[in-house]
Amino acid sequence: MALTEQELRTLDYEPDAGGHFGDYGGRYVSETLMAALSELDQNYQMLKNDPEFQREFDADLATFVGRPSPLYHAQRWSNAIGGAQIYFKREDLNHTGAHKVNNTIGQALLAKYSGKPRVIAETGAGQHGVASATVAARLGLECVVYMGADDVERQSPNVYRMKLLGAQVVPVESGSRTLKDALSEAMRDWVTNVDNTFYIIGTVAGPAPYPQLVRDFNAVVGREVKWQSKEILGRYPDALVACVGGGSNAIGLFYPFLKDTEVAIYGVEAAGRGLSTTEHAAPLCSGRPGVLHGAKTYLMDNSDGQIAHTHSVSAGLDYPGVGPEHAYLKDIGRANYVGATDDEALAAFHEVSEVEGIIPALETAHALAYTKTLAATMRPDQTIVCNMSGRGDKDIFTVAKMEGISLT
Amino acid sequence: MSNTRIQQRMDALKASGRKALIPYIVAGDPTPSITVPAMHAMVAAGADVIELGMPFSDPFADGPVNQRGAERAIAAGMTLPGVINAVAEFRKQDDQTPVVLMGYLNPLIAMGETTFCEACENAGVDGLLIVDMPPEEEGSLVQSAKRHGLDLIYLAAPTTTDARLETIGNATSGYLYYVSLKGITGSSKLDTHEVSQRIAHMRQHVSVPICVGFGIRTAEDAAAISTTADGSIVGTVLVSQVEALANQPEEIPAALQAILQPMRQAMDAKA
């Protein structure tokens, strides 16, 4: 199924009218959701070319988020590794501390332009919930965030942040009381209140058109890297690396480079306690195609087709599915998907904190771990851009706890 | 395809001026051994078709009650082959009552769609309702289902446009499942007047029988819906009863019967 380089350079990398990326994606949902998804699709296809909408989106990215984010040369770390020059795309410097806000601003603006005064979101660790609550406050929209009851207990600082921002946080008691239950509950809310409600999905997963629109809103990351690398290096980087949970920061970086086949692309999944164990969250590395949460994609399930419990040290990567466009890029051979274990990610978390003065998010630490491996195989005149997708302030309690350190 | 067990049953009901009572339970909830006795009990209480849920770990179009039902069934060891075996077991005593398997696509993909449909035919399954497979996404499953004589039942919603109704009407066989609420299985609002109007409208686009589900809880609901629809589908209220008796599963068949009998009587009284 892998395509030739010539084919990869000329593909348009857009989904078909039904939202399919090759065999993947689509709209595998109950009929109760179809009307809402078609309305969203129509609104999006219209607004994405609307100059007024784009102007407002760009203005918010500039003055509210603080874009463009810098492309930073991690010189000491590059020298220590002794291979390729490593650059960080500093999404961690965005308002709210990660790439997530690029997408939530886009979707909240869609809500506003579509005349929906209420937004809802699901959240696992709370990052997407905070980013949604932030933009809802900015635009004066009512905001309800669904969060698994267990996550509400584990992530109390983010729950408080969302409340400070004026959002209502609804703990979901059903099922495993985590992200997937929050997602189901948000779906229920949406089909019941679709007339006045916009559902802000946090990643490039889910039914069409979400994978496409979330990608488009995050693609600002890759577009900036294109001109920044030209400016700084005089050419494109030799390789791009990003972590992949649902895959929104990764696709945002990759998408503008897909036709530039001289640029190698690496997505790094959470290998947890190892890809040879069952305790990981790496559907592209060791799952198989199936249907989950409205899209056909790679996922982790058991032999009966029941969705597997996943494990990762990083809450943001702890998801059994992945965005359908990544499934497509894997099959056609445009992107490589690899894993980094909990231990490798933790080691990179410490190393980059100490050597570069940047505390990365644990999700990002997976990308950093693979960047280190890859850099060591490359020459010093070659370059890697690694997406520093988020900052690690939110993770210091997790890391301290794992290392037996009490912070209170 | 003109004389599947579902179509025969629907035709017979129509000929006698009666409406279909269609109960739904999750196979294997709370334990696999109770499923077949529960099916027979529901037939004895007047069920015309049985919808049997194939448990899935992530039933995001279902309400919390049905989700918990699926979780109990999976925890009790129910699998897709187990669901099909239950139908085969049921068929040993009942070769008349149609059985529809309702669920999500991923377990079918895992089993292999062709293998699944073949096993369904051998066991005496009559129809499939795959919640997360709208006509736009139907693939090899449709061909396999047709080859093995299985009706494919699709959903329609209050928000379904006329253009889509045509597509769905053409794709569906056996009956059309009209989701009476915008929301998810088990929501509490049911507006029977609105449903009647909607059914009258849908009949302009759809020729198969239209059965209504979601939100039917009482005998009065079932009777009111049946004045215009071809059948009433009753799920959440039964799954709630199963949940209440999860620790006394032997009492479940009689308890389901006690819910369905008054519905049957109220529906027949209106007929």
XYZ file of C-alpha atoms in Angstrom:
679
model
C 0.000 0.000 0.000
C 3.093 2.240 0.259
C 3.234 4.821 -2.528
C 6.239 5.888 -4.598
C 8.050 9.119 -3.842
C 6.629 10.661 -7.007
C 3.099 9.754 -5.879
C 3.741 11.131 -2.400
C 4.884 14.462 -3.883
C 1.749 14.892 -5.959
C -0.990 13.655 -3.622
C -3.297 16.409 -2.400
C -3.580 14.946 1.146
C -7.174 16.089 1.465
C -10.029 13.862 2.600
C -12.792 12.988 0.133
C -16.273 14.490 0.476
C -17.153 11.892 3.100
C -14.084 12.741 5.166
C -12.055 9.654 4.238
C -8.274 9.634 4.181
C -7.823 6.551 1.995
C -9.668 3.789 3.857
C -9.627 5.702 7.124
C -11.700 8.417 8.755
C -15.269 8.839 7.598
C -18.339 9.250 9.726
C -19.078 6.054 11.652
C -21.739 7.517 13.906
C -25.338 6.984 14.856
C -27.934 8.646 12.650
C -28.721 10.991 15.556
C -25.371 12.740 14.936
C -25.425 12.915 11.144
C -27.329 16.173 10.832
C -25.077 17.926 13.333
C -21.944 16.728 11.536
C -23.201 17.788 8.100
C -24.127 21.212 9.443
C -20.669 21.552 10.967
C -19.054 20.396 7.736
C -21.018 22.890 5.644
C -20.228 25.736 8.023
C -16.561 24.812 8.074
C -16.135 24.408 4.308
C -17.704 27.863 3.927
C -15.846 29.631 6.732
C -12.390 28.252 6.045
C -12.245 30.413 2.932
C -13.985 33.381 4.522
C -11.506 36.288 4.786
C -13.286 37.763 7.797
C -13.103 34.462 9.704
C -9.448 33.928 8.782
C -8.551 37.479 9.787
C -10.118 37.028 13.214
C -8.413 33.630 13.650
C -5.007 35.035 12.680
C -5.467 38.074 14.911
C -6.293 35.906 17.924
C -3.309 33.661 17.219
C -1.075 36.731 17.133
C -2.343 38.747 20.076
C -4.067 36.213 22.339
C -1.846 33.146 21.845
C 1.396 35.002 21.085
C 2.223 33.542 17.666
C 4.451 32.970 15.879
C 6.129 30.707 18.389
C 9.932 30.676 18.070
C 12.042 28.017 16.384
C 14.779 27.507 18.944
C 18.206 25.888 18.430
C 18.804 23.445 21.277
C 22.537 23.857 20.918
C 23.803 22.361 24.156
C 21.627 19.300 23.787
C 22.619 18.881 20.120
C 26.303 19.093 21.058
C 25.877 16.657 23.927
C 24.313 14.105 21.586
C 26.865 14.839 18.887
C 24.631 14.245 15.868
C 22.104 16.382 14.040
C 21.300 19.956 15.073
C 18.052 19.897 17.059
C 15.516 22.719 16.905
C 12.439 23.024 19.110
C 9.229 24.511 17.786
C 8.187 26.341 20.938
C 4.459 25.606 21.212
C 5.073 25.447 24.961
C 5.293 29.245 24.912
C 1.702 29.621 23.690
C -0.958 31.014 25.978
C -2.195 28.079 28.144
C 1.112 26.319 27.549
C 0.561 24.027 24.573
C -0.477 23.718 20.931
C -4.044 22.875 22.034
C -5.155 26.489 22.018
C -4.627 26.846 18.232
C -7.472 24.410 17.702
C -9.782 25.630 20.453
C -9.586 29.199 19.157
C -10.487 27.978 15.683
C -13.412 25.896 16.882
C -14.731 28.544 19.275
C -14.705 31.023 16.383
C -16.618 28.456 14.312
C -19.147 28.278 17.148
C -19.468 32.042 17.176
C -19.844 32.323 13.388
C -22.358 29.441 13.416
C -24.502 31.226 16.001
C -23.975 28.696 18.801
C -23.786 30.454 22.187
C -22.773 27.317 24.101
C -19.672 25.140 23.730
C -18.941 21.761 25.273
C -15.715 19.785 25.469
C -14.426 16.524 26.860
C -11.121 16.395 28.673
C -8.835 13.760 30.128
C -6.018 15.382 32.031
C -7.708 18.748 31.711
C -5.502 20.471 29.124
C -8.114 20.572 26.375
C -10.746 21.554 28.940
C -8.637 24.483 30.081
C -7.922 25.540 26.488
C -11.655 25.362 25.684
C -12.666 27.270 28.822
C -10.057 29.899 27.985
C -11.380 30.671 24.522
C -14.994 30.439 25.673
C -14.229 33.157 28.216
C -12.463 35.171 25.536
C -15.521 35.006 23.231
C -18.224 35.179 25.898
C -19.563 31.662 25.240
C -21.115 29.397 27.850
C -18.775 26.436 28.423
C -19.449 22.976 29.854
C -16.550 20.535 30.213
C -17.112 16.801 30.737
C -14.403 15.041 32.691
C -14.233 11.519 34.096
C -14.869 11.548 37.850
C -11.506 9.874 38.513
C -9.734 12.477 36.406
C -11.524 15.264 38.289
C -9.940 13.923 41.472
C -6.501 13.414 39.938
C -6.337 16.760 38.134
C -7.739 19.182 40.673
C -5.534 22.149 39.621
C -6.931 22.016 36.086
C -10.489 21.651 37.399
C -9.955 24.808 39.422
C -8.471 26.604 36.402
C -11.543 25.788 34.324
C -13.802 27.062 37.085
C -11.785 30.269 37.374
C -12.347 30.731 33.641
C -16.099 30.498 34.182
C -16.651 26.969 32.829
C -18.887 24.375 34.400
C -17.028 21.092 34.991
C -19.265 18.005 34.993
C -17.728 14.888 36.587
C -18.768 11.766 34.650
C -19.453 8.813 36.945
C -20.229 6.163 34.319
C -17.916 3.432 33.023
C -14.243 3.756 33.800
C -14.777 7.377 34.940
C -12.041 8.579 32.573
C -11.630 10.223 29.159
C -13.705 7.827 27.056
C -16.677 8.209 29.396
C -16.324 11.982 29.264
C -16.347 11.721 25.476
C -19.545 9.635 25.448
C -21.225 12.092 27.799
C -20.220 15.061 25.637
C -21.697 13.260 22.595
C -24.950 12.774 24.524
C -25.067 16.450 25.400
C -24.377 17.417 21.796
C -27.123 15.324 20.185
C -29.598 16.613 22.760
C -28.630 20.299 22.517
C -27.295 20.591 18.987
C -29.477 23.601 18.195
C -27.484 25.915 20.455
C -24.329 23.911 21.166
C -20.932 23.457 19.482
C -18.819 20.454 20.452
C -15.108 21.337 20.603
C -13.161 18.106 20.040
C -9.593 18.250 21.285
C -7.718 16.158 18.766
C -7.676 14.983 15.132
C -9.751 11.895 16.008
C -13.525 11.475 15.824
C -15.947 11.656 12.896
C -15.465 13.888 9.850
C -15.041 16.817 9.598
C -13.201 16.999 12.957
C -9.928 15.369 11.831
C -9.681 17.813 8.951
C -10.642 20.983 10.776
C -8.515 20.276 13.844
C -5.582 19.628 11.498
C -6.199 22.847 9.603
C -6.277 24.923 12.790
C -3.035 23.344 14.012
C -1.296 23.560 10.636
C -0.139 27.056 11.561
C 2.650 25.223 13.413
C 4.093 23.600 10.292
C 3.575 26.702 8.157
C 5.637 28.744 10.607
C 8.350 26.091 10.686
C 8.542 26.293 6.887
C 9.407 29.984 6.770
C 11.376 29.924 10.000
C 13.622 27.096 8.798
C 14.162 28.897 5.474
C 15.091 32.027 7.394
C 17.366 30.313 9.918
C 18.807 27.395 7.908
C 18.155 28.489 4.358
C 16.279 25.213 3.751
C 13.778 22.824 5.249
C 14.841 20.552 8.116
C 15.878 16.978 7.313
C 13.436 15.483 9.783
C 10.363 16.364 11.834
C 9.508 14.658 15.120
C 6.332 14.977 17.191
C 4.485 12.895 19.763
C 1.231 11.222 18.753
C -1.678 10.515 21.080
C -4.711 11.514 19.029
C -2.102 13.276 16.922
C -3.090 16.941 16.677
C 0.276 18.568 17.383
C 1.962 16.079 15.079
C -0.368 16.603 12.143
C -0.124 20.372 12.660
C 3.635 20.158 12.177
C 3.606 17.461 9.464
C 0.785 18.571 7.202
C 2.452 21.533 5.460
C 5.485 19.302 4.737
C 3.691 16.244 3.367
C 4.550 16.941 -0.272
C 8.153 17.814 0.611
C 9.351 14.238 0.620
C 12.967 15.205 1.297
C 11.768 15.939 4.841
C 11.523 12.700 6.874
C 8.588 12.513 9.288
C 8.456 10.662 12.605
C 5.450 10.342 14.911
C 6.255 9.025 18.377
C 3.652 6.987 20.227
C 3.597 6.114 23.916
C 5.282 2.732 24.265
C 4.456 2.707 27.993
C 6.159 -0.252 29.655
C 7.283 -1.509 26.242
C 5.680 -2.397 22.903
C 6.141 -6.088 23.683
C 3.875 -5.712 26.735
C 0.146 -4.881 26.659
C 0.768 -1.761 28.727
C 1.215 0.953 26.158
C -0.816 3.325 23.998
C 0.699 2.771 20.544
C -2.028 1.748 18.068
C 0.032 2.660 14.988
C 3.034 0.652 16.191
C 1.173 -2.417 17.361
C -2.591 -2.065 16.869
C -4.803 -2.805 13.874
C -7.482 -1.026 11.854
C -10.963 -0.846 13.342
C -13.698 1.662 14.115
C -13.709 3.808 17.231
C -15.410 7.071 18.192
C -16.779 7.735 14.736
C -13.784 6.989 12.520
C -12.003 4.039 10.960
C -8.421 4.096 12.173
C -5.721 2.069 13.885
C -6.707 1.193 17.427
C -5.902 -1.129 20.287
C -8.444 -3.850 20.938
C -8.555 -7.427 22.135
C -9.358 -10.449 19.957
C -13.110 -9.845 20.541
C -12.871 -6.300 19.226
C -13.334 -4.727 22.651
C -11.270 -1.576 23.039
C -8.202 -2.198 25.179
C -7.148 -0.384 28.302
C -4.059 1.610 27.509
C -1.176 2.788 29.613
C 1.157 5.733 29.402
C 2.950 7.866 31.943
C 1.506 10.766 29.989
C -2.252 11.318 30.268
C -2.354 13.128 26.936
C -1.072 10.096 25.020
C -3.133 7.535 26.920
C -5.721 6.893 24.200
C -6.509 3.619 22.343
C -7.131 5.240 18.942
C -5.348 7.747 16.742
C -6.325 10.334 14.144
C -7.292 8.678 10.833
C -4.925 10.812 8.774
C -1.994 9.324 10.696
C -3.314 5.836 9.873
C -3.312 6.870 6.219
C 0.173 8.423 6.339
C 1.488 5.219 7.904
C -0.049 2.975 5.241
C 1.127 5.048 2.279
C 4.590 5.294 3.789
C 4.795 9.080 4.126
C 5.356 9.085 7.881
C 7.122 6.677 10.231
C 5.579 5.823 13.565
C 7.779 4.710 16.421
C 7.452 4.346 20.185
C 9.144 5.803 23.254
C 8.683 4.105 26.620
C 7.740 5.743 29.916
C 11.349 5.421 31.071
C 12.798 6.901 27.888
C 10.351 9.807 28.089
C 11.180 10.461 31.749
C 14.897 10.436 30.993
C 14.382 12.975 28.181
C 12.152 15.066 30.459
C 15.024 15.430 32.951
C 17.748 15.813 30.353
C 16.105 18.637 28.421
C 15.113 20.391 31.652
C 18.726 20.334 32.831
C 20.539 20.953 29.559
C 18.220 23.442 27.853
C 16.331 25.098 30.714
C 12.984 23.994 29.323
C 10.695 21.671 31.299
C 8.734 19.795 28.637
C 5.308 18.206 28.980
C 5.463 14.436 29.472
C 3.725 14.005 26.101
C 6.440 16.094 24.445
C 9.121 14.142 26.314
C 8.244 11.120 24.133
C 9.082 13.118 21.012
C 12.286 14.311 22.658
C 13.313 10.758 23.556
C 13.067 9.680 19.925
C 14.696 12.895 18.714
C 17.738 11.972 20.749
C 17.903 8.475 19.218
C 17.428 9.843 15.722
C 19.906 12.726 16.107
C 22.645 10.316 17.108
C 22.321 8.577 13.719
C 22.608 11.833 11.751
C 25.419 14.220 10.798
C 26.016 17.581 12.536
C 25.134 19.430 9.319
C 21.674 17.901 9.341
C 18.714 19.241 11.301
C 15.712 17.920 13.166
C 12.718 20.011 14.205
C 11.007 18.537 17.248
C 7.655 19.941 18.235
C 7.891 21.188 21.828
C 4.148 20.726 21.974
C 3.613 21.690 25.606
C 5.309 22.766 28.788
C 5.727 20.492 31.762
C 4.462 22.604 34.652
C 1.337 20.454 34.771
C 3.450 17.297 35.103
C 5.802 18.137 37.923
C 3.500 16.552 40.515
C 3.277 13.325 38.502
C 7.025 13.106 38.024
C 7.771 13.979 41.646
C 5.322 11.360 42.865
C 6.847 8.668 40.644
C 10.247 9.524 41.996
C 9.047 9.408 45.579
C 9.345 13.138 46.202
C 6.660 14.895 48.250
C 5.885 18.459 47.170
C 3.463 19.347 49.938
C -35.149 -11.463 0.376
C -38.943 -11.176 0.162
C -39.700 -13.663 2.885
C -37.209 -13.298 5.696
C -38.511 -14.171 9.119
C -38.716 -10.456 9.992
C -40.714 -9.605 6.875
C -43.049 -12.559 7.413
C -43.656 -11.446 10.980
C -44.293 -7.837 9.961
C -46.672 -8.931 7.204
C -48.586 -11.207 9.564
C -48.954 -8.421 12.138
C -50.214 -6.064 9.497
C -52.718 -8.615 8.245
C -54.122 -8.995 11.752
C -54.092 -5.269 12.462
C -51.586 -5.565 15.292
C -48.322 -3.771 15.984
C -44.901 -5.188 16.776
C -43.623 -5.239 20.339
C -39.818 -5.335 20.130
C -37.872 -5.705 23.371
C -34.121 -5.092 23.601
C -31.742 -6.614 26.118
C -27.953 -6.905 26.128
C -26.788 -10.469 25.496
C -24.882 -11.785 28.495
C -26.188 -9.148 30.921
C -25.663 -9.798 33.788
C -24.568 -13.347 32.964
C -24.579 -15.360 29.697
C -26.704 -18.200 31.133
C -29.774 -15.983 31.606
C -29.983 -14.640 28.056
C -31.839 -17.536 26.394
C -34.390 -17.974 29.228
C -34.967 -14.202 29.117
C -35.583 -14.358 25.359
C -38.166 -17.126 25.743
C -39.856 -15.229 28.563
C -40.135 -12.111 26.427
C -41.703 -14.121 23.599
C -44.171 -15.586 26.085
C -45.043 -12.037 27.162
C -45.906 -11.097 23.593
C -42.648 -9.995 21.954
C -42.819 -10.150 18.150
C -39.147 -9.517 17.409
C -36.189 -9.595 19.807
C -33.341 -7.129 19.566
C -30.269 -8.560 21.225
C -27.428 -6.200 22.077
C -23.897 -7.265 21.152
C -21.915 -5.772 24.026
C -19.203 -3.264 23.105
C -16.747 -1.555 25.417
C -17.310 1.936 23.973
C -21.011 2.294 23.069
C -20.892 6.061 22.610
C -24.349 6.316 21.027
C -25.994 4.620 24.002
C -27.126 6.049 27.302
C -25.480 5.153 30.618
C -28.010 2.383 31.378
C -27.226 0.412 28.221
C -23.526 1.169 28.631
C -23.561 -0.423 32.081
C -25.432 -3.395 30.616
C -22.658 -3.873 28.059
C -20.015 -3.553 30.765
C -21.695 -6.227 32.885
C -21.943 -8.571 29.896
C -18.298 -8.140 28.926
C -17.218 -8.616 32.540
C -19.278 -11.822 32.610
C -17.311 -13.104 29.618
C -19.784 -12.453 26.795
C -18.185 -12.347 23.331
C -19.541 -11.992 19.819
C -19.412 -15.768 19.162
C -21.143 -16.117 22.548
C -23.990 -13.858 21.374
C -24.423 -15.904 18.206
C -24.391 -19.140 20.221
C -27.175 -17.757 22.405
C -29.318 -17.261 19.297
C -28.558 -20.818 18.135
C -29.618 -22.074 21.556
C -32.820 -19.979 21.425
C -33.633 -21.399 17.989
C -33.760 -24.954 19.372
C -37.126 -24.088 20.921
C -38.296 -21.137 18.827
C -37.962 -21.052 15.047
C -40.635 -18.374 14.622
C -39.555 -15.245 16.487
C -37.136 -13.051 14.525
C -33.917 -12.017 16.275
C -31.997 -8.850 15.397
C -28.457 -8.316 16.662
C -27.750 -4.694 17.537
C -24.316 -3.262 18.228
C -21.195 -1.521 16.999
C -18.928 -2.249 14.099
C -15.553 -2.905 15.730
C -16.290 -6.357 17.197
C -17.607 -7.432 13.763
C -14.426 -6.234 12.093
C -12.384 -8.149 14.673
C -14.332 -11.358 14.011
C -14.284 -10.794 10.245
C -17.478 -9.565 8.601
C -17.905 -12.602 6.358
C -17.271 -15.075 9.165
C -19.704 -13.131 11.325
C -22.529 -13.118 8.772
C -22.057 -16.792 7.995
C -22.216 -17.655 11.696
C -25.334 -15.486 12.054
C -27.109 -17.322 9.263
C -26.191 -20.720 10.683
C -27.432 -19.710 14.144
C -30.745 -18.348 12.884
C -30.101 -14.621 13.292
C -32.472 -12.600 11.087
C -31.234 -9.047 11.046
C -28.433 -6.682 11.994
C -28.579 -3.147 13.311
C -25.119 -1.600 13.401
C -25.451 1.676 15.274
C -22.243 3.278 14.005
C -22.615 2.242 10.369
C -24.757 4.748 8.435
C -25.436 3.932 4.755
C -22.506 6.192 3.741
C -20.037 3.871 5.454
C -21.507 0.530 4.522
C -18.834 -1.662 3.036
C -18.286 -5.364 2.672
C -20.707 -6.073 5.535
C -23.682 -5.238 3.324
C -22.706 -7.765 0.670
C -22.041 -10.459 3.261
C -25.307 -9.757 5.055
C -27.285 -10.030 1.821
C -25.526 -13.222 0.818
C -26.473 -14.767 4.145
C -30.090 -13.616 4.120
C -29.764 -11.083 6.921
C -31.923 -7.960 6.971
C -29.973 -4.751 7.590
C -31.941 -2.352 9.732
C -30.994 1.310 9.730
C -31.807 4.196 12.039
C -33.646 7.402 11.216
C -33.726 10.411 13.537
C -35.909 13.521 13.934
C -33.053 15.466 12.313
C -32.757 13.178 9.269
C -33.341 15.154 6.068
C -35.739 13.969 3.372
C -32.850 13.276 1.011
C -31.203 11.022 3.589
C -34.530 9.375 4.370
C -34.657 8.216 0.750
C -31.142 6.763 1.031
C -31.874 5.110 4.357
C -35.271 3.870 3.154
C -33.597 2.201 0.202
C -30.843 0.663 2.310
C -32.977 -0.680 5.154
C -34.832 -3.975 5.021
C -37.117 -5.644 7.558
C -38.054 -2.404 9.245
C -36.768 1.101 9.873
C -35.808 1.993 13.446
C -36.989 5.528 14.142
C -35.119 7.106 17.032
C -37.916 9.119 18.580
C -35.622 11.538 20.373
C -32.684 13.558 19.285
C -30.809 12.223 22.278
C -29.472 8.833 23.208
C -31.204 5.635 24.273
C -32.869 6.064 27.601
C -33.608 9.782 27.593
C -36.832 10.611 29.343
C -38.671 12.957 26.979
C -41.195 11.365 24.626
C -43.594 13.489 22.588
C -46.033 11.026 21.043
C -47.859 13.686 19.041
C -44.631 14.856 17.398
C -43.664 11.235 16.692
C -47.019 10.600 14.968
C -46.572 13.578 12.686
C -43.048 12.557 11.884
C -44.028 8.993 11.043
C -46.731 10.210 8.682
C -44.106 12.324 6.950
C -41.554 9.496 6.765
C -44.054 7.181 5.103
C -43.822 9.409 2.037
C -40.181 8.365 1.677
C -39.992 4.904 3.239
C -41.965 1.810 2.282
C -40.784 -0.632 4.968
C -42.499 -0.813 8.383
C -41.416 1.925 10.794
C -40.776 0.941 14.390
C -40.073 3.512 17.078
C -37.556 3.281 19.875
C -35.922 5.449 22.549
C -37.977 6.783 25.408
C -40.762 4.161 25.529
C -41.105 3.292 29.202
C -44.719 2.540 30.026
C -47.642 0.581 28.582
C -49.252 3.938 27.768
C -46.154 5.027 25.801
C -46.100 1.752 23.862
C -49.803 1.990 23.051
C -49.622 5.646 22.042
C -46.664 5.052 19.738
C -48.371 2.028 18.204
C -51.357 4.013 17.002
C -49.178 5.391 14.194
C -45.978 3.330 14.151
C -45.712 -0.287 13.070
C -43.995 -1.240 16.263
C -42.671 -0.137 19.653
C -39.082 -0.886 20.617
C -38.518 -1.121 24.365
C -34.975 -1.176 25.698
C -33.768 0.982 28.528
C -36.613 0.148 30.897
C -35.774 -3.554 30.483
C -32.030 -3.079 30.870
C -32.721 -1.058 34.041
C -34.732 -3.986 35.388
C -31.885 -6.377 34.562
C -29.535 -4.053 36.420
C -31.796 -4.004 39.465
C -31.767 -7.804 39.524
C -28.099 -8.258 38.619
C -27.553 -10.205 41.834
C -30.679 -12.382 41.403
C -30.457 -13.211 37.680
C -32.875 -16.138 38.005
C -35.640 -13.570 38.662
C -34.944 -11.621 35.462
C -37.106 -13.580 32.950
C -40.260 -13.157 35.041
C -39.482 -9.498 35.733
C -39.097 -8.734 32.011
C -42.346 -10.540 31.362
C -44.071 -8.367 33.966
C -42.981 -5.209 32.122
C -43.863 -6.449 28.635
C -47.276 -8.022 29.286
C -49.078 -4.744 30.096
C -47.448 -3.182 27.022
C -48.720 -6.012 24.859
C -52.232 -5.672 26.291
C -52.301 -1.886 25.917
C -51.034 -2.121 22.318
C -53.580 -4.797 21.378
C -56.404 -2.859 23.039
C -55.683 0.048 20.686
C -55.443 -2.171 17.641
